[in-house]
Amino acid sequence: MARQNVTIHTTRPSDTKPTPEDPSWAMVIDLQKCVGCDSCTVACKAENRTPPGVSYNVVVEEETGTYPNVRRVNLPRPCMQCDVPPCVSVCPVNATYKNSDGVVVIDAERCIGCRYCITACPYGARSFDFGGTYSDEMQGYTDVQSPEYGVQRGKRGSYTPPVGTVRKCTFCTHRTARGEEPACCETCIGDARYFGDLNDPNSVVSQLAASPRAFRLREELGTEPRVWYLR
C-alpha cells in the first residue's frame, strides 16, 4: 500500500470534508477465505493494546442452512466506518466524527463516556474502557499504550483517556498514516482481507466492492458501511 499524506486529527477540526487528495479507506473481507483462526483479533489487540473487555475486531461464528444441509460461516467484524454513522449523530459533545479519509474517529479528550454511541451502533463495534488491565498476566502492560490516532499517551492511567471513554476500530489510522495496512489485514493467514482506497478505481478494494459477490451488513438501515463482504 502506497504511503498517503493524511492528516490525523487529534481534536475535532472545524472542517473535516475530504479533499481530492484524501484517500477513501475501505475494507473487503472474503468469507470464502476466512478460516476463523482469530489471528486478526489477536493482532488487533496486540497492535492497539486494548484492555480486557475491549476488542476492536471479533470473528462471529454463524451457522446457516437447514439440517442436514448446514454450514458454519466465520464473520470477522471490525468497525464498519459507516458513511451515515448513527454513532456520530447521537454524540452530545461531538466527540466522534468522520475523518477526511472516511474513518469514524473519537476524540478521547472530548468524550464524556455517556455511551450513547454504543447503543446507537447497530454492529456492536464500540466498547467502553472501564480501566481494566492485563498487568497480572503481562509484565509492563500499563507502561505504554498504542499510539492511536498518532497520539503518544504514555503510561496507562486510572483517570486519563482513553480510560473512561468509548473506543473502537479505526482501521489502524496510526499505521495507514505510515503507508501500512491495518494489523488485521497484515496478519490474516488466509489473505481474506483487502484494504485500500475507494477513490482509486483500479484498487483491489474498488474492484472487489463492485463484485456480484459483494454485500454489506444490514444495508437496509442506510448506514452505508465501508466494509464489504464477499459471499
PDB file of C-alpha atoms in Angstrom:
ATOM      1  CA  MET A   1       0.000   0.000   0.000  1.00  0.00           C
ATOM      2  CA  ALA A   2       1.416   3.363  -1.008  1.00  0.00           C
ATOM      3  CA  ARG A   3       2.101   5.949   1.665  1.00  0.00           C
ATOM      4  CA  GLN A   4      -0.606   8.596   1.817  1.00  0.00           C
ATOM      5  CA  ASN A   5      -0.353  12.158   3.025  1.00  0.00           C
ATOM      6  CA  VAL A   6      -3.180  12.033   5.534  1.00  0.00           C
ATOM      7  CA  THR A   7      -3.882  14.392   8.390  1.00  0.00           C
ATOM      8  CA  ILE A   8      -4.896  12.596  11.564  1.00  0.00           C
ATOM      9  CA  HIS A   9      -6.975  14.985  13.624  1.00  0.00           C
ATOM     10  CA  THR A  10      -6.449  14.588  17.360  1.00  0.00           C
ATOM     11  CA  THR A  11      -9.222  17.042  18.126  1.00  0.00           C
ATOM     12  CA  ARG A  12     -12.266  17.709  16.041  1.00  0.00           C
ATOM     13  CA  PRO A  13     -11.317  20.085  13.243  1.00  0.00           C
ATOM     14  CA  SER A  14     -13.689  22.771  12.078  1.00  0.00           C
ATOM     15  CA  ASP A  15     -13.932  21.198   8.641  1.00  0.00           C
ATOM     16  CA  THR A  16     -13.299  17.504   8.007  1.00  0.00           C
ATOM     17  CA  LYS A  17     -14.667  17.420   4.491  1.00  0.00           C
ATOM     18  CA  PRO A  18     -12.456  15.300   2.239  1.00  0.00           C
ATOM     19  CA  THR A  19     -10.276  16.879  -0.389  1.00  0.00           C
ATOM     20  CA  PRO A  20      -9.381  15.296  -3.761  1.00  0.00           C
ATOM     21  CA  GLU A  21      -6.022  14.346  -2.260  1.00  0.00           C
ATOM     22  CA  ASP A  22      -7.556  12.379   0.617  1.00  0.00           C
ATOM     23  CA  PRO A  23      -7.862   8.608   0.310  1.00  0.00           C
ATOM     24  CA  SER A  24     -11.207   6.957   0.948  1.00  0.00           C
ATOM     25  CA  TRP A  25     -10.355   3.905   3.011  1.00  0.00           C
ATOM     26  CA  ALA A  26     -12.427   0.744   2.797  1.00  0.00           C
ATOM     27  CA  MET A  27     -12.077  -2.958   3.555  1.00  0.00           C
ATOM     28  CA  VAL A  28     -13.273  -6.095   1.773  1.00  0.00           C
ATOM     29  CA  ILE A  29     -13.395  -9.465   3.558  1.00  0.00           C
ATOM     30  CA  ASP A  30     -13.679 -12.690   1.574  1.00  0.00           C
ATOM     31  CA  LEU A  31     -15.770 -15.084   3.677  1.00  0.00           C
ATOM     32  CA  GLN A  32     -14.694 -17.995   1.469  1.00  0.00           C
ATOM     33  CA  LYS A  33     -11.104 -17.438   2.587  1.00  0.00           C
ATOM     34  CA  CYS A  34     -11.666 -16.736   6.299  1.00  0.00           C
ATOM     35  CA  VAL A  35     -10.761 -19.858   8.282  1.00  0.00           C
ATOM     36  CA  GLY A  36     -11.848 -18.479  11.649  1.00  0.00           C
ATOM     37  CA  CYS A  37      -8.380 -18.634  13.190  1.00  0.00           C
ATOM     38  CA  ASP A  38      -8.875 -15.340  15.073  1.00  0.00           C
ATOM     39  CA  SER A  39      -5.368 -14.159  14.153  1.00  0.00           C
ATOM     40  CA  CYS A  40      -6.956 -10.814  13.184  1.00  0.00           C
ATOM     41  CA  THR A  41      -8.458 -10.462  16.658  1.00  0.00           C
ATOM     42  CA  VAL A  42      -5.163 -11.254  18.354  1.00  0.00           C
ATOM     43  CA  ALA A  43      -3.196  -8.930  16.054  1.00  0.00           C
ATOM     44  CA  CYS A  44      -5.661  -6.105  16.703  1.00  0.00           C
ATOM     45  CA  LYS A  45      -5.420  -6.467  20.470  1.00  0.00           C
ATOM     46  CA  ALA A  46      -1.630  -6.568  20.340  1.00  0.00           C
ATOM     47  CA  GLU A  47      -1.375  -3.609  17.969  1.00  0.00           C
ATOM     48  CA  ASN A  48      -3.827  -1.400  19.842  1.00  0.00           C
ATOM     49  CA  ARG A  49      -3.065  -2.792  23.316  1.00  0.00           C
ATOM     50  CA  THR A  50      -6.763  -2.888  24.098  1.00  0.00           C
ATOM     51  CA  PRO A  51      -7.725  -3.744  27.709  1.00  0.00           C
ATOM     52  CA  PRO A  52      -9.949  -6.594  28.943  1.00  0.00           C
ATOM     53  CA  GLY A  53     -13.460  -6.264  27.566  1.00  0.00           C
ATOM     54  CA  VAL A  54     -12.384  -4.169  24.584  1.00  0.00           C
ATOM     55  CA  SER A  55     -11.870  -5.845  21.196  1.00  0.00           C
ATOM     56  CA  TYR A  56     -11.954  -3.735  18.066  1.00  0.00           C
ATOM     57  CA  ASN A  57     -12.171  -6.807  15.857  1.00  0.00           C
ATOM     58  CA  VAL A  58     -14.008 -10.055  16.580  1.00  0.00           C
ATOM     59  CA  VAL A  59     -14.878 -13.104  14.472  1.00  0.00           C
ATOM     60  CA  VAL A  60     -18.501 -14.175  14.819  1.00  0.00           C
ATOM     61  CA  GLU A  61     -19.353 -17.784  14.018  1.00  0.00           C
ATOM     62  CA  GLU A  62     -22.710 -18.254  12.316  1.00  0.00           C
ATOM     63  CA  GLU A  63     -24.477 -21.433  11.267  1.00  0.00           C
ATOM     64  CA  THR A  64     -26.534 -21.219   8.092  1.00  0.00           C
ATOM     65  CA  GLY A  65     -28.869 -23.609   6.277  1.00  0.00           C
ATOM     66  CA  THR A  66     -31.289 -26.269   7.489  1.00  0.00           C
ATOM     67  CA  TYR A  67     -30.242 -29.607   8.937  1.00  0.00           C
ATOM     68  CA  PRO A  68     -28.654 -31.686   7.492  1.00  0.00           C
ATOM     69  CA  ASN A  69     -27.548 -29.121   4.927  1.00  0.00           C
ATOM     70  CA  VAL A  70     -25.867 -26.674   7.278  1.00  0.00           C
ATOM     71  CA  ARG A  71     -22.504 -24.954   7.234  1.00  0.00           C
ATOM     72  CA  ARG A  72     -20.568 -22.667   9.521  1.00  0.00           C
ATOM     73  CA  VAL A  73     -19.549 -19.173   8.407  1.00  0.00           C
ATOM     74  CA  ASN A  74     -16.859 -17.092  10.094  1.00  0.00           C
ATOM     75  CA  LEU A  75     -17.797 -13.414  10.012  1.00  0.00           C
ATOM     76  CA  PRO A  76     -14.996 -11.012  11.006  1.00  0.00           C
ATOM     77  CA  ARG A  77     -16.439  -7.760  12.350  1.00  0.00           C
ATOM     78  CA  PRO A  78     -14.346  -4.617  12.554  1.00  0.00           C
ATOM     79  CA  CYS A  79     -15.967  -1.168  12.747  1.00  0.00           C
ATOM     80  CA  MET A  80     -17.957  -0.614   9.535  1.00  0.00           C
ATOM     81  CA  GLN A  81     -16.753   3.045   9.265  1.00  0.00           C
ATOM     82  CA  CYS A  82     -20.256   3.952   8.046  1.00  0.00           C
ATOM     83  CA  ASP A  83     -20.741   6.910   5.729  1.00  0.00           C
ATOM     84  CA  VAL A  84     -24.007   7.619   7.577  1.00  0.00           C
ATOM     85  CA  PRO A  85     -22.868   6.690  11.094  1.00  0.00           C
ATOM     86  CA  PRO A  86     -25.614   6.584  13.761  1.00  0.00           C
ATOM     87  CA  CYS A  87     -22.907   6.819  16.438  1.00  0.00           C
ATOM     88  CA  VAL A  88     -21.935  10.308  15.261  1.00  0.00           C
ATOM     89  CA  SER A  89     -25.389  11.876  15.297  1.00  0.00           C
ATOM     90  CA  VAL A  90     -26.141  10.826  18.894  1.00  0.00           C
ATOM     91  CA  CYS A  91     -22.917  12.121  20.459  1.00  0.00           C
ATOM     92  CA  PRO A  92     -23.900  15.099  22.659  1.00  0.00           C
ATOM     93  CA  VAL A  93     -20.407  16.633  22.649  1.00  0.00           C
ATOM     94  CA  ASN A  94     -19.284  15.971  19.058  1.00  0.00           C
ATOM     95  CA  ALA A  95     -16.510  13.697  20.263  1.00  0.00           C
ATOM     96  CA  THR A  96     -16.938  11.263  17.376  1.00  0.00           C
ATOM     97  CA  TYR A  97     -16.955  12.210  13.719  1.00  0.00           C
ATOM     98  CA  LYS A  98     -15.933  11.197  10.205  1.00  0.00           C
ATOM     99  CA  ASN A  99     -12.345  11.918   9.352  1.00  0.00           C
ATOM    100  CA  SER A 100     -11.474  13.223   5.893  1.00  0.00           C
ATOM    101  CA  ASP A 101     -10.319   9.737   4.861  1.00  0.00           C
ATOM    102  CA  GLY A 102     -13.736   8.226   5.665  1.00  0.00           C
ATOM    103  CA  VAL A 103     -12.774   6.662   9.002  1.00  0.00           C
ATOM    104  CA  VAL A 104     -15.016   7.321  12.027  1.00  0.00           C
ATOM    105  CA  VAL A 105     -12.797   8.511  14.870  1.00  0.00           C
ATOM    106  CA  ILE A 106     -13.157   9.516  18.526  1.00  0.00           C
ATOM    107  CA  ASP A 107     -11.639  12.472  20.323  1.00  0.00           C
ATOM    108  CA  ALA A 108     -10.842  10.824  23.680  1.00  0.00           C
ATOM    109  CA  GLU A 109     -10.262  14.184  25.364  1.00  0.00           C
ATOM    110  CA  ARG A 110     -13.755  15.311  24.380  1.00  0.00           C
ATOM    111  CA  CYS A 111     -15.604  12.019  25.065  1.00  0.00           C
ATOM    112  CA  ILE A 112     -17.596  12.136  28.326  1.00  0.00           C
ATOM    113  CA  GLY A 113     -18.280   8.407  28.435  1.00  0.00           C
ATOM    114  CA  CYS A 114     -22.067   8.653  28.153  1.00  0.00           C
ATOM    115  CA  ARG A 115     -22.056   5.599  25.819  1.00  0.00           C
ATOM    116  CA  TYR A 116     -24.952   6.787  23.670  1.00  0.00           C
ATOM    117  CA  CYS A 117     -22.828   5.839  20.661  1.00  0.00           C
ATOM    118  CA  ILE A 118     -22.507   2.248  21.870  1.00  0.00           C
ATOM    119  CA  THR A 119     -26.282   1.969  21.983  1.00  0.00           C
ATOM    120  CA  ALA A 120     -26.666   3.599  18.571  1.00  0.00           C
ATOM    121  CA  CYS A 121     -24.171   1.385  16.734  1.00  0.00           C
ATOM    122  CA  PRO A 122     -26.136  -1.398  15.004  1.00  0.00           C
ATOM    123  CA  TYR A 123     -22.990  -3.507  14.592  1.00  0.00           C
ATOM    124  CA  GLY A 124     -21.820  -3.666  18.218  1.00  0.00           C
ATOM    125  CA  ALA A 125     -18.480  -2.248  17.166  1.00  0.00           C
ATOM    126  CA  ARG A 126     -17.882   0.110  20.108  1.00  0.00           C
ATOM    127  CA  SER A 127     -16.722  -0.636  23.646  1.00  0.00           C
ATOM    128  CA  PHE A 128     -16.277   1.312  26.835  1.00  0.00           C
ATOM    129  CA  ASP A 129     -12.863   1.372  28.504  1.00  0.00           C
ATOM    130  CA  PHE A 130     -13.564   0.658  32.174  1.00  0.00           C
ATOM    131  CA  GLY A 131      -9.897   0.842  33.051  1.00  0.00           C
ATOM    132  CA  GLY A 132      -9.221  -2.907  33.065  1.00  0.00           C
ATOM    133  CA  THR A 133      -5.685  -4.176  32.789  1.00  0.00           C
ATOM    134  CA  TYR A 134      -3.698  -7.269  31.882  1.00  0.00           C
ATOM    135  CA  SER A 135      -0.927  -6.275  34.272  1.00  0.00           C
ATOM    136  CA  ASP A 136      -1.310  -9.515  36.276  1.00  0.00           C
ATOM    137  CA  GLU A 137      -0.723 -11.557  33.120  1.00  0.00           C
ATOM    138  CA  MET A 138       1.523  -9.294  31.063  1.00  0.00           C
ATOM    139  CA  GLN A 139       4.549  -7.584  32.558  1.00  0.00           C
ATOM    140  CA  GLY A 140       4.718  -3.904  31.619  1.00  0.00           C
ATOM    141  CA  TYR A 141       1.206  -3.816  30.157  1.00  0.00           C
ATOM    142  CA  THR A 142       0.446  -0.383  31.616  1.00  0.00           C
ATOM    143  CA  ASP A 143       3.844   1.126  30.784  1.00  0.00           C
ATOM    144  CA  VAL A 144       2.885   2.254  27.302  1.00  0.00           C
ATOM    145  CA  GLN A 145      -0.252   2.481  25.182  1.00  0.00           C
ATOM    146  CA  SER A 146      -0.775   2.137  21.477  1.00  0.00           C
ATOM    147  CA  PRO A 147      -0.385   5.494  19.672  1.00  0.00           C
ATOM    148  CA  GLU A 148      -3.985   5.519  18.464  1.00  0.00           C
ATOM    149  CA  TYR A 149      -4.661   8.403  16.096  1.00  0.00           C
ATOM    150  CA  GLY A 150      -0.911   9.014  16.194  1.00  0.00           C
ATOM    151  CA  VAL A 151      -1.124  10.277  19.797  1.00  0.00           C
ATOM    152  CA  GLN A 152       1.535   9.028  22.205  1.00  0.00           C
ATOM    153  CA  ARG A 153      -0.340   8.746  25.517  1.00  0.00           C
ATOM    154  CA  GLY A 154       2.422   7.141  27.522  1.00  0.00           C
ATOM    155  CA  LYS A 155       1.602   5.140  30.609  1.00  0.00           C
ATOM    156  CA  ARG A 156      -1.949   3.912  31.051  1.00  0.00           C
ATOM    157  CA  GLY A 157      -3.517   5.751  33.971  1.00  0.00           C
ATOM    158  CA  SER A 158      -6.624   5.271  36.070  1.00  0.00           C
ATOM    159  CA  TYR A 159      -8.270   8.594  35.286  1.00  0.00           C
ATOM    160  CA  THR A 160      -6.738   9.612  31.972  1.00  0.00           C
ATOM    161  CA  PRO A 161      -8.122   8.933  28.475  1.00  0.00           C
ATOM    162  CA  PRO A 162      -8.765   6.544  26.916  1.00  0.00           C
ATOM    163  CA  VAL A 163      -9.791   5.120  30.316  1.00  0.00           C
ATOM    164  CA  GLY A 164     -13.385   6.187  30.893  1.00  0.00           C
ATOM    165  CA  THR A 165     -14.103   6.756  27.211  1.00  0.00           C
ATOM    166  CA  VAL A 166     -15.547   4.804  24.283  1.00  0.00           C
ATOM    167  CA  ARG A 167     -13.117   3.024  21.976  1.00  0.00           C
ATOM    168  CA  LYS A 168     -13.368   1.480  18.528  1.00  0.00           C
ATOM    169  CA  CYS A 169     -11.555   0.179  15.441  1.00  0.00           C
ATOM    170  CA  THR A 170     -10.033   2.957  13.341  1.00  0.00           C
ATOM    171  CA  PHE A 171      -8.590   0.831  10.521  1.00  0.00           C
ATOM    172  CA  CYS A 172      -5.335   1.423  12.481  1.00  0.00           C
ATOM    173  CA  THR A 173      -5.003   5.085  11.487  1.00  0.00           C
ATOM    174  CA  HIS A 174      -1.537   5.256  13.045  1.00  0.00           C
ATOM    175  CA  ARG A 175      -0.427   2.509  10.636  1.00  0.00           C
ATOM    176  CA  THR A 176      -2.179   3.762   7.483  1.00  0.00           C
ATOM    177  CA  ALA A 177      -0.556   7.165   8.004  1.00  0.00           C
ATOM    178  CA  ARG A 178       2.771   5.355   7.648  1.00  0.00           C
ATOM    179  CA  GLY A 179       1.670   3.600   4.469  1.00  0.00           C
ATOM    180  CA  GLU A 180       0.977   0.322   6.260  1.00  0.00           C
ATOM    181  CA  GLU A 181      -2.118  -1.848   6.271  1.00  0.00           C
ATOM    182  CA  PRO A 182      -4.259  -2.329   9.384  1.00  0.00           C
ATOM    183  CA  ALA A 183      -2.802  -5.045  11.624  1.00  0.00           C
ATOM    184  CA  CYS A 184      -5.732  -7.384  10.952  1.00  0.00           C
ATOM    185  CA  CYS A 185      -5.038  -7.336   7.202  1.00  0.00           C
ATOM    186  CA  GLU A 186      -1.313  -7.841   7.588  1.00  0.00           C
ATOM    187  CA  THR A 187      -1.676 -10.929   9.776  1.00  0.00           C
ATOM    188  CA  CYS A 188      -4.594 -12.693   8.044  1.00  0.00           C
ATOM    189  CA  ILE A 189      -3.221 -16.150   7.225  1.00  0.00           C
ATOM    190  CA  GLY A 190      -5.892 -16.789   4.612  1.00  0.00           C
ATOM    191  CA  ASP A 191      -5.390 -13.466   2.795  1.00  0.00           C
ATOM    192  CA  ALA A 192      -9.101 -12.914   3.325  1.00  0.00           C
ATOM    193  CA  ARG A 193      -8.840  -9.171   3.939  1.00  0.00           C
ATOM    194  CA  TYR A 194      -8.234  -6.400   1.440  1.00  0.00           C
ATOM    195  CA  PHE A 195      -7.682  -2.777   2.356  1.00  0.00           C
ATOM    196  CA  GLY A 196      -7.325   0.215   0.104  1.00  0.00           C
ATOM    197  CA  ASP A 197      -8.575   3.417  -1.430  1.00  0.00           C
ATOM    198  CA  LEU A 198     -12.069   3.564  -2.932  1.00  0.00           C
ATOM    199  CA  ASN A 199     -11.087   6.760  -4.749  1.00  0.00           C
ATOM    200  CA  ASP A 200      -8.740   4.685  -6.882  1.00  0.00           C
ATOM    201  CA  PRO A 201     -10.907   2.798  -9.393  1.00  0.00           C
ATOM    202  CA  ASN A 202      -8.021   0.446 -10.079  1.00  0.00           C
ATOM    203  CA  SER A 203      -7.531  -0.533  -6.437  1.00  0.00           C
ATOM    204  CA  VAL A 204      -8.355  -4.088  -5.415  1.00  0.00           C
ATOM    205  CA  VAL A 205     -10.965  -2.933  -2.913  1.00  0.00           C
ATOM    206  CA  SER A 206     -12.747  -0.816  -5.526  1.00  0.00           C
ATOM    207  CA  GLN A 207     -12.955  -3.755  -7.885  1.00  0.00           C
ATOM    208  CA  LEU A 208     -13.980  -6.275  -5.226  1.00  0.00           C
ATOM    209  CA  ALA A 209     -16.626  -3.951  -3.748  1.00  0.00           C
ATOM    210  CA  ALA A 210     -18.250  -3.884  -7.188  1.00  0.00           C
ATOM    211  CA  SER A 211     -18.191  -7.684  -7.467  1.00  0.00           C
ATOM    212  CA  PRO A 212     -21.506  -9.589  -7.714  1.00  0.00           C
ATOM    213  CA  ARG A 213     -20.302 -11.490  -4.638  1.00  0.00           C
ATOM    214  CA  ALA A 214     -20.100  -8.315  -2.548  1.00  0.00           C
ATOM    215  CA  PHE A 215     -22.591  -7.355   0.145  1.00  0.00           C
ATOM    216  CA  ARG A 216     -22.644  -5.242   3.295  1.00  0.00           C
ATOM    217  CA  LEU A 217     -24.142  -5.926   6.704  1.00  0.00           C
ATOM    218  CA  ARG A 218     -27.603  -4.544   7.454  1.00  0.00           C
ATOM    219  CA  GLU A 219     -27.746  -2.397   4.344  1.00  0.00           C
ATOM    220  CA  GLU A 220     -31.451  -1.845   4.972  1.00  0.00           C
ATOM    221  CA  LEU A 221     -30.507   0.584   7.757  1.00  0.00           C
ATOM    222  CA  GLY A 222     -28.975   3.038   5.297  1.00  0.00           C
ATOM    223  CA  THR A 223     -25.720   3.388   7.229  1.00  0.00           C
ATOM    224  CA  GLU A 224     -23.563   2.876   4.103  1.00  0.00           C
ATOM    225  CA  PRO A 225     -20.812   0.737   5.658  1.00  0.00           C
ATOM    226  CA  ARG A 226     -17.281   0.870   4.249  1.00  0.00           C
ATOM    227  CA  VAL A 227     -16.726  -2.822   4.875  1.00  0.00           C
ATOM    228  CA  TRP A 228     -17.833  -5.202   2.155  1.00  0.00           C
ATOM    229  CA  TYR A 229     -18.012  -8.980   2.398  1.00  0.00           C
ATOM    230  CA  LEU A 230     -17.656 -11.482  -0.415  1.00  0.00           C
ATOM    231  CA  ARG A 231     -20.037 -14.443  -0.334  1.00  0.00           C
TER     232      ARG A 231
END
